[in-house]
PDB file of C-alpha atoms in Angstrom:
ATOM      1  CA  MET U   1      26.648 -36.772  19.561  1.00 39.00           C
ATOM      2  CA  LEU U   2      29.901 -36.150  18.959  1.00 35.00           C
ATOM      3  CA  ARG U   3      28.985 -34.298  15.717  1.00 42.00           C
ATOM      4  CA  SER U   4      26.350 -32.377  17.122  1.00 41.00           C
ATOM      5  CA  ALA U   5      29.011 -31.238  19.847  1.00 39.00           C
ATOM      6  CA  LEU U   6      31.195 -30.044  17.328  1.00 39.00           C
ATOM      7  CA  LEU U   7      28.480 -28.208  15.680  1.00 43.00           C
ATOM      8  CA  PHE U   8      27.324 -26.227  18.983  1.00 40.00           C
ATOM      9  CA  ALA U   9      31.356 -25.753  19.567  1.00 40.00           C
ATOM     10  CA  ILE U  10      31.346 -24.411  15.927  1.00 40.00           C
ATOM     11  CA  LEU U  11      28.191 -22.254  16.370  1.00 42.00           C
ATOM     12  CA  ALA U  12      29.834 -20.796  19.638  1.00 40.00           C
ATOM     13  CA  ILE U  13      32.977 -19.499  17.484  1.00 37.00           C
ATOM     14  CA  ALA U  14      30.571 -18.236  14.748  1.00 40.00           C
ATOM     15  CA  SER U  15      28.554 -16.217  17.152  1.00 41.00           C
ATOM     16  CA  LEU U  16      31.519 -13.893  17.567  1.00 36.00           C
ATOM     17  CA  THR U  17      31.546 -13.611  13.582  1.00 41.00           C
ATOM     18  CA  ASN U  18      27.833 -13.790  12.794  1.00 51.00           C
ATOM     19  CA  GLY U  19      28.443 -16.114  10.406  1.00 67.00           C
ATOM     20  CA  LEU U  20      29.010 -19.777   9.616  1.00 83.00           C
ATOM     21  CA  HIS U  21      29.031 -23.154   7.154  1.00 85.00           C
ATOM     22  CA  PHE U  22      28.582 -26.808   7.401  1.00 89.00           C
ATOM     23  CA  TYR U  23      28.114 -29.726   5.148  1.00 89.00           C
ATOM     24  CA  LEU U  24      24.800 -31.601   5.048  1.00 87.00           C
ATOM     25  CA  ARG U  25      23.830 -34.609   2.639  1.00 87.00           C
ATOM     26  CA  ASP U  26      20.609 -34.553   0.812  1.00 85.00           C
ATOM     27  CA  GLY U  27      17.670 -35.037   3.291  1.00 85.00           C
ATOM     28  CA  GLU U  28      19.553 -34.516   6.418  1.00 89.00           C
ATOM     29  CA  GLN U  29      18.837 -31.985   9.265  1.00 90.00           C
ATOM     30  CA  GLN U  30      20.837 -30.279  11.169  1.00 90.00           C
ATOM     31  CA  CYS U  31      20.484 -28.565  14.138  1.00 91.00           C
ATOM     32  CA  PHE U  32      21.848 -26.004  17.132  1.00 86.00           C
ATOM     33  CA  LEU U  33      20.919 -24.412  19.893  1.00 88.00           C
ATOM     34  CA  GLU U  34      20.409 -20.446  20.759  1.00 86.00           C
ATOM     35  CA  GLU U  35      19.945 -18.886  23.544  1.00 88.00           C
ATOM     36  CA  LEU U  36      17.514 -16.283  23.064  1.00 87.00           C
ATOM     37  CA  PRO U  37      16.169 -13.095  25.410  1.00 86.00           C
ATOM     38  CA  LYS U  38      12.442 -12.825  25.600  1.00 84.00           C
ATOM     39  CA  GLY U  39      11.116 -10.766  22.603  1.00 81.00           C
ATOM     40  CA  PHE U  40      13.919 -10.584  20.243  1.00 84.00           C
ATOM     41  CA  LEU U  41      14.266 -10.696  16.768  1.00 86.00           C
ATOM     42  CA  VAL U  42      16.441 -13.511  15.119  1.00 87.00           C
ATOM     43  CA  THR U  43      16.914 -13.119  11.428  1.00 88.00           C
ATOM     44  CA  GLY U  44      19.014 -15.526   9.054  1.00 87.00           C
ATOM     45  CA  HIS U  45      20.351 -15.673   6.015  1.00 91.00           C
ATOM     46  CA  TYR U  46      21.498 -18.930   4.183  1.00 93.00           C
ATOM     47  CA  LYS U  47      22.572 -20.461   1.235  1.00 92.00           C
ATOM     48  CA  THR U  48      22.984 -23.678  -0.226  1.00 92.00           C
ATOM     49  CA  GLU U  49      25.580 -25.085  -2.610  1.00 91.00           C
ATOM     50  CA  GLU U  50      25.947 -28.761  -4.153  1.00 90.00           C
ATOM     51  CA  TRP U  51      29.237 -30.505  -5.040  1.00 88.00           C
ATOM     52  CA  ARG U  52      29.541 -31.688  -8.468  1.00 86.00           C
ATOM     53  CA  ASP U  53      32.317 -34.233  -9.008  1.00 84.00           C
ATOM     54  CA  ALA U  54      32.356 -32.906 -13.011  1.00 84.00           C
ATOM     55  CA  GLU U  55      33.738 -29.360 -11.772  1.00 85.00           C
ATOM     56  CA  LYS U  56      35.018 -30.460  -8.178  1.00 88.00           C
ATOM     57  CA  ARG U  57      33.591 -27.802  -6.883  1.00 88.00           C
ATOM     58  CA  TYR U  58      30.569 -26.818  -4.991  1.00 89.00           C
ATOM     59  CA  ILE U  59      27.962 -24.921  -7.375  1.00 89.00           C
ATOM     60  CA  GLU U  60      24.122 -23.534  -7.208  1.00 88.00           C
ATOM     61  CA  ASN U  61      21.541 -25.563  -7.431  1.00 88.00           C
ATOM     62  CA  PRO U  62      18.541 -24.067  -7.845  1.00 88.00           C
ATOM     63  CA  GLY U  63      16.674 -27.115  -7.298  1.00 88.00           C
ATOM     64  CA  ILE U  64      17.421 -27.539  -3.693  1.00 91.00           C
ATOM     65  CA  THR U  65      14.696 -26.456  -1.176  1.00 91.00           C
ATOM     66  CA  VAL U  66      15.645 -25.977   2.114  1.00 92.00           C
ATOM     67  CA  SER U  67      13.187 -26.546   5.428  1.00 93.00           C
ATOM     68  CA  MET U  68      13.844 -24.443   8.142  1.00 92.00           C
ATOM     69  CA  THR U  69      11.999 -24.662  11.809  1.00 93.00           C
ATOM     70  CA  ALA U  70      12.425 -23.027  15.527  1.00 93.00           C
ATOM     71  CA  ASP U  71      11.309 -24.253  18.592  1.00 93.00           C
ATOM     72  CA  ASP U  72      11.024 -22.705  22.180  1.00 92.00           C
ATOM     73  CA  ASN U  73      12.432 -25.248  24.098  1.00 91.00           C
ATOM     74  CA  ASN U  74      11.037 -24.347  27.244  1.00 87.00           C
ATOM     75  CA  ALA U  75       7.207 -23.979  26.145  1.00 83.00           C
ATOM     76  CA  LEU U  76       7.890 -26.966  23.829  1.00 87.00           C
ATOM     77  CA  HIS U  77       6.038 -24.491  21.065  1.00 87.00           C
ATOM     78  CA  ARG U  78       7.203 -23.997  17.557  1.00 91.00           C
ATOM     79  CA  VAL U  79       7.898 -20.413  16.658  1.00 91.00           C
ATOM     80  CA  MET U  80       8.846 -20.792  13.058  1.00 91.00           C
ATOM     81  CA  ASN U  81       8.152 -23.436  10.171  1.00 93.00           C
ATOM     82  CA  GLN U  82       9.198 -22.199   7.045  1.00 91.00           C
ATOM     83  CA  LYS U  83      10.409 -23.501   3.775  1.00 91.00           C
ATOM     84  CA  GLY U  84      12.678 -21.830   0.745  1.00 90.00           C
ATOM     85  CA  SER U  85      14.538 -21.818  -2.052  1.00 90.00           C
ATOM     86  CA  HIS U  86      18.120 -22.678  -2.450  1.00 89.00           C
ATOM     87  CA  GLN U  87      19.065 -19.832  -0.976  1.00 90.00           C
ATOM     88  CA  GLY U  88      16.888 -17.164   1.265  1.00 92.00           C
ATOM     89  CA  LYS U  89      16.295 -15.544   4.613  1.00 91.00           C
ATOM     90  CA  PHE U  90      13.988 -16.352   7.587  1.00 90.00           C
ATOM     91  CA  SER U  91      13.008 -14.512  10.808  1.00 89.00           C
ATOM     92  CA  PHE U  92      11.182 -15.252  13.993  1.00 89.00           C
ATOM     93  CA  THR U  93      10.832 -13.831  17.311  1.00 87.00           C
ATOM     94  CA  ALA U  94      11.595 -15.492  20.562  1.00 86.00           C
ATOM     95  CA  GLY U  95       8.476 -15.578  22.986  1.00 83.00           C
ATOM     96  CA  ASN U  96      10.036 -16.753  25.861  1.00 86.00           C
ATOM     97  CA  ALA U  97      13.713 -16.266  26.993  1.00 87.00           C
ATOM     98  CA  GLY U  98      15.785 -19.443  26.804  1.00 88.00           C
ATOM     99  CA  GLU U  99      16.983 -21.971  24.831  1.00 91.00           C
ATOM    100  CA  HIS U 100      15.641 -22.419  21.149  1.00 91.00           C
ATOM    101  CA  THR U 101      16.454 -25.478  18.721  1.00 92.00           C
ATOM    102  CA  ILE U 102      17.093 -24.078  15.111  1.00 92.00           C
ATOM    103  CA  CYS U 103      17.160 -27.209  12.673  1.00 93.00           C
ATOM    104  CA  VAL U 104      17.903 -26.979   8.836  1.00 92.00           C
ATOM    105  CA  GLN U 105      17.219 -29.369   6.118  1.00 91.00           C
ATOM    106  CA  ALA U 106      18.317 -29.738   2.686  1.00 89.00           C
ATOM    107  CA  HIS U 107      16.299 -31.455  -0.603  1.00 87.00           C
ATOM    108  CA  GLY U 108      16.579 -31.665  -3.855  1.00 81.00           C
ATOM    109  CA  ALA U 109      20.648 -32.386  -4.256  1.00 71.00           C
ATOM    110  CA  GLN U 110      20.984 -35.425  -6.379  1.00 67.00           C
ATOM    111  CA  ALA U 111      24.014 -35.198  -8.052  1.00 56.00           C
ATOM    112  CA  GLY U 112      25.667 -38.417  -5.964  1.00 49.00           C
ATOM    113  CA  GLY U 113      23.252 -40.284  -7.878  1.00 49.00           C
ATOM    114  CA  TRP U 114      20.691 -43.357  -6.748  1.00 45.00           C
ATOM    115  CA  LEU U 115      22.773 -44.964  -4.285  1.00 45.00           C
ATOM    116  CA  THR U 116      24.941 -42.299  -2.578  1.00 52.00           C
ATOM    117  CA  SER U 117      23.395 -38.341  -1.756  1.00 62.00           C
ATOM    118  CA  SER U 118      24.998 -35.625  -2.688  1.00 79.00           C
ATOM    119  CA  ILE U 119      26.538 -33.006  -0.068  1.00 87.00           C
ATOM    120  CA  VAL U 120      25.662 -29.464   0.132  1.00 90.00           C
ATOM    121  CA  LYS U 121      27.459 -26.849   1.539  1.00 91.00           C
ATOM    122  CA  PHE U 122      25.312 -24.871   3.905  1.00 91.00           C
ATOM    123  CA  THR U 123      26.204 -21.291   4.613  1.00 91.00           C
ATOM    124  CA  LEU U 124      24.516 -19.573   7.324  1.00 89.00           C
ATOM    125  CA  ASP U 125      24.530 -16.093   8.753  1.00 88.00           C
ATOM    126  CA  ILE U 126      22.153 -15.300  11.924  1.00 83.00           C
ATOM    127  CA  GLY U 127      21.684 -12.273  13.627  1.00 81.00           C
ATOM    128  CA  ILE U 128      19.719 -11.331  16.866  1.00 73.00           C
ATOM    129  CA  GLY U 129      18.296  -7.602  16.732  1.00 69.00           C
ATOM    130  CA  GLU U 130      16.713  -5.786  19.153  1.00 60.00           C
ATOM    131  CA  ALA U 131      13.573  -7.047  21.087  1.00 56.00           C
ATOM    132  CA  ASP U 132      10.572  -7.072  18.577  1.00 51.00           C
ATOM    133  CA  ASP U 133       8.338  -4.119  19.550  1.00 55.00           C
ATOM    134  CA  GLY U 134       5.183  -6.186  18.361  1.00 53.00           C
ATOM    135  CA  GLY U 135       5.220  -4.271  15.055  1.00 56.00           C
ATOM    136  CA  ARG U 136       4.894  -0.931  16.364  1.00 61.00           C
ATOM    137  CA  ALA U 137       6.662   0.915  13.203  1.00 63.00           C
ATOM    138  CA  ALA U 138       4.583  -0.765  11.142  1.00 66.00           C
ATOM    139  CA  ILE U 139       1.512   0.047  13.203  1.00 70.00           C
ATOM    140  CA  ASP U 140       2.923   3.573  13.510  1.00 72.00           C
ATOM    141  CA  LYS U 141       3.195   4.058   9.792  1.00 77.00           C
ATOM    142  CA  ILE U 142      -0.134   2.874   9.373  1.00 82.00           C
ATOM    143  CA  LYS U 143      -1.427   5.396  11.803  1.00 82.00           C
ATOM    144  CA  ASP U 144       0.504   7.770   9.709  1.00 84.00           C
ATOM    145  CA  ILE U 145      -1.077   6.454   6.462  1.00 89.00           C
ATOM    146  CA  SER U 146      -4.365   6.195   8.398  1.00 87.00           C
ATOM    147  CA  GLU U 147      -3.870  10.293   9.815  1.00 88.00           C
ATOM    148  CA  LYS U 148      -3.113  11.697   5.766  1.00 90.00           C
ATOM    149  CA  ILE U 149      -6.252   9.489   4.680  1.00 92.00           C
ATOM    150  CA  ARG U 150      -8.268  11.101   7.092  1.00 90.00           C
ATOM    151  CA  ILE U 151      -6.854  14.805   6.210  1.00 92.00           C
ATOM    152  CA  LEU U 152      -7.388  13.953   2.569  1.00 92.00           C
ATOM    153  CA  ASN U 153     -11.013  12.782   2.980  1.00 92.00           C
ATOM    154  CA  ALA U 154     -11.845  16.244   5.037  1.00 90.00           C
ATOM    155  CA  GLN U 155     -10.214  18.147   2.463  1.00 92.00           C
ATOM    156  CA  LEU U 156     -12.520  16.014  -0.432  1.00 92.00           C
ATOM    157  CA  GLU U 157     -15.257  16.956   2.006  1.00 92.00           C
ATOM    158  CA  GLU U 158     -14.677  20.725   1.850  1.00 91.00           C
ATOM    159  CA  ILE U 159     -14.221  20.032  -1.627  1.00 93.00           C
ATOM    160  CA  LYS U 160     -17.651  18.845  -1.827  1.00 91.00           C
ATOM    161  CA  VAL U 161     -19.155  20.982   0.359  1.00 91.00           C
ATOM    162  CA  GLU U 162     -17.412  24.219  -1.607  1.00 91.00           C
ATOM    163  CA  GLN U 163     -18.656  22.707  -5.037  1.00 92.00           C
ATOM    164  CA  LYS U 164     -21.937  22.480  -3.402  1.00 90.00           C
ATOM    165  CA  TYR U 165     -22.524  25.990  -2.613  1.00 90.00           C
ATOM    166  CA  GLN U 166     -20.904  26.933  -6.143  1.00 91.00           C
ATOM    167  CA  ARG U 167     -23.462  24.909  -7.635  1.00 91.00           C
ATOM    168  CA  GLU U 168     -26.250  26.751  -5.235  1.00 91.00           C
ATOM    169  CA  ARG U 169     -24.701  30.179  -6.052  1.00 90.00           C
ATOM    170  CA  GLU U 170     -24.810  29.214  -9.768  1.00 90.00           C
ATOM    171  CA  LEU U 171     -28.443  28.284  -9.905  1.00 90.00           C
ATOM    172  CA  GLU U 172     -29.363  31.376  -7.743  1.00 89.00           C
ATOM    173  CA  PHE U 173     -27.676  33.476 -10.144  1.00 89.00           C
ATOM    174  CA  ASP U 174     -29.486  31.327 -13.462  1.00 87.00           C
ATOM    175  CA  ALA U 175     -32.807  32.045 -11.308  1.00 87.00           C
ATOM    176  CA  ALA U 176     -32.082  35.880 -11.198  1.00 87.00           C
ATOM    177  CA  THR U 177     -30.803  36.138 -14.331  1.00 88.00           C
ATOM    178  CA  SER U 178     -34.138  34.555 -15.908  1.00 87.00           C
ATOM    179  CA  SER U 179     -36.189  36.995 -13.579  1.00 86.00           C
ATOM    180  CA  ILE U 180     -34.393  39.784 -14.712  1.00 90.00           C
ATOM    181  CA  ARG U 181     -34.869  38.924 -18.652  1.00 89.00           C
ATOM    182  CA  ARG U 182     -38.442  38.366 -18.201  1.00 88.00           C
ATOM    183  CA  ARG U 183     -38.926  41.833 -16.444  1.00 89.00           C
ATOM    184  CA  VAL U 184     -37.099  43.215 -19.009  1.00 89.00           C
ATOM    185  CA  ILE U 185     -39.363  41.853 -21.734  1.00 90.00           C
ATOM    186  CA  TYR U 186     -42.098  42.190 -19.765  1.00 88.00           C
ATOM    187  CA  TRP U 187     -41.216  46.275 -19.568  1.00 90.00           C
ATOM    188  CA  ALA U 188     -40.181  46.257 -23.134  1.00 88.00           C
ATOM    189  CA  PHE U 189     -43.537  45.038 -23.914  1.00 89.00           C
ATOM    190  CA  VAL U 190     -45.236  47.448 -21.511  1.00 88.00           C
ATOM    191  CA  GLN U 191     -43.233  50.421 -23.156  1.00 89.00           C
ATOM    192  CA  LEU U 192     -44.158  49.548 -26.361  1.00 90.00           C
ATOM    193  CA  ALA U 193     -47.979  49.478 -25.552  1.00 88.00           C
ATOM    194  CA  ILE U 194     -47.326  52.702 -23.853  1.00 90.00           C
ATOM    195  CA  VAL U 195     -45.724  54.199 -27.025  1.00 88.00           C
ATOM    196  CA  GLY U 196     -48.338  52.516 -29.288  1.00 87.00           C
ATOM    197  CA  ALA U 197     -51.265  54.345 -27.444  1.00 87.00           C
ATOM    198  CA  VAL U 198     -49.363  57.917 -27.402  1.00 87.00           C
ATOM    199  CA  CYS U 199     -48.889  57.374 -31.078  1.00 89.00           C
ATOM    200  CA  PHE U 200     -52.825  56.316 -31.325  1.00 85.00           C
ATOM    201  CA  TRP U 201     -53.920  59.460 -29.295  1.00 87.00           C
ATOM    202  CA  GLN U 202     -51.484  61.712 -31.110  1.00 85.00           C
ATOM    203  CA  LEU U 203     -52.681  60.439 -34.470  1.00 85.00           C
ATOM    204  CA  ARG U 204     -56.361  60.942 -33.504  1.00 81.00           C
ATOM    205  CA  HIS U 205     -55.600  64.197 -31.517  1.00 80.00           C
ATOM    206  CA  LEU U 206     -54.408  65.592 -35.055  1.00 80.00           C
ATOM    207  CA  ARG U 207     -57.274  64.203 -37.399  1.00 77.00           C
ATOM    208  CA  ARG U 208     -59.794  65.848 -34.940  1.00 78.00           C
ATOM    209  CA  PHE U 209     -57.488  69.057 -35.232  1.00 74.00           C
ATOM    210  CA  PHE U 210     -57.475  68.868 -39.100  1.00 74.00           C
ATOM    211  CA  GLU U 211     -61.271  68.182 -39.270  1.00 73.00           C
ATOM    212  CA  ALA U 212     -61.814  71.437 -36.880  1.00 74.00           C
ATOM    213  CA  LYS U 213     -59.940  73.291 -39.333  1.00 70.00           C
ATOM    214  CA  LYS U 214     -61.353  71.713 -42.177  1.00 66.00           C
ATOM    215  CA  LEU U 215     -58.463  71.005 -43.415  1.00 62.00           C
ATOM    216  CA  VAL U 216     -59.671  67.285 -44.307  1.00 57.00           C
TER     217      VAL U 216
END
């Protein structure tokens, strides 16, 4: 009880400096209270270091895992239940105004041996931000992306319509070209036929003329 009261006093002082550190044994849980306004976002960064007798100092141990929970004392509701590595961060949003209990627990520190557990130095930095807007910034960003996608889709549709129009124009041009080619060939044959007929008529006329003049 005395230790908890002392921890609360330390946290009250640490709230002014926005950071604190305390000591835990492996598997020991430590809790503290935070008075939070409704809807405010709580973020925390933590770091653990294990005491090593050989080095006579605290060093980082990547094998340590940390469990973190946060409970709304008034609503009797757990708002966060998170596990992390030997260092990391956590966050949660206060659903209701009032006291919230935040607990941390370290596991995996075995430098103390089989009979004694190792001491873990726990450094904690908690920040209370402005009221959470329910992800409004993310929603606005998603809306902005959706609007850009909608514009791109509209542009793609315009491109598709333009391509379809160009294909139709090409087909019309090909059809017109084929029709003109057929007409040119037709009139070429007609002209050849006319020229052939004229030549035949002229040759026949000359033959008759020569026969009339008894030149042949």
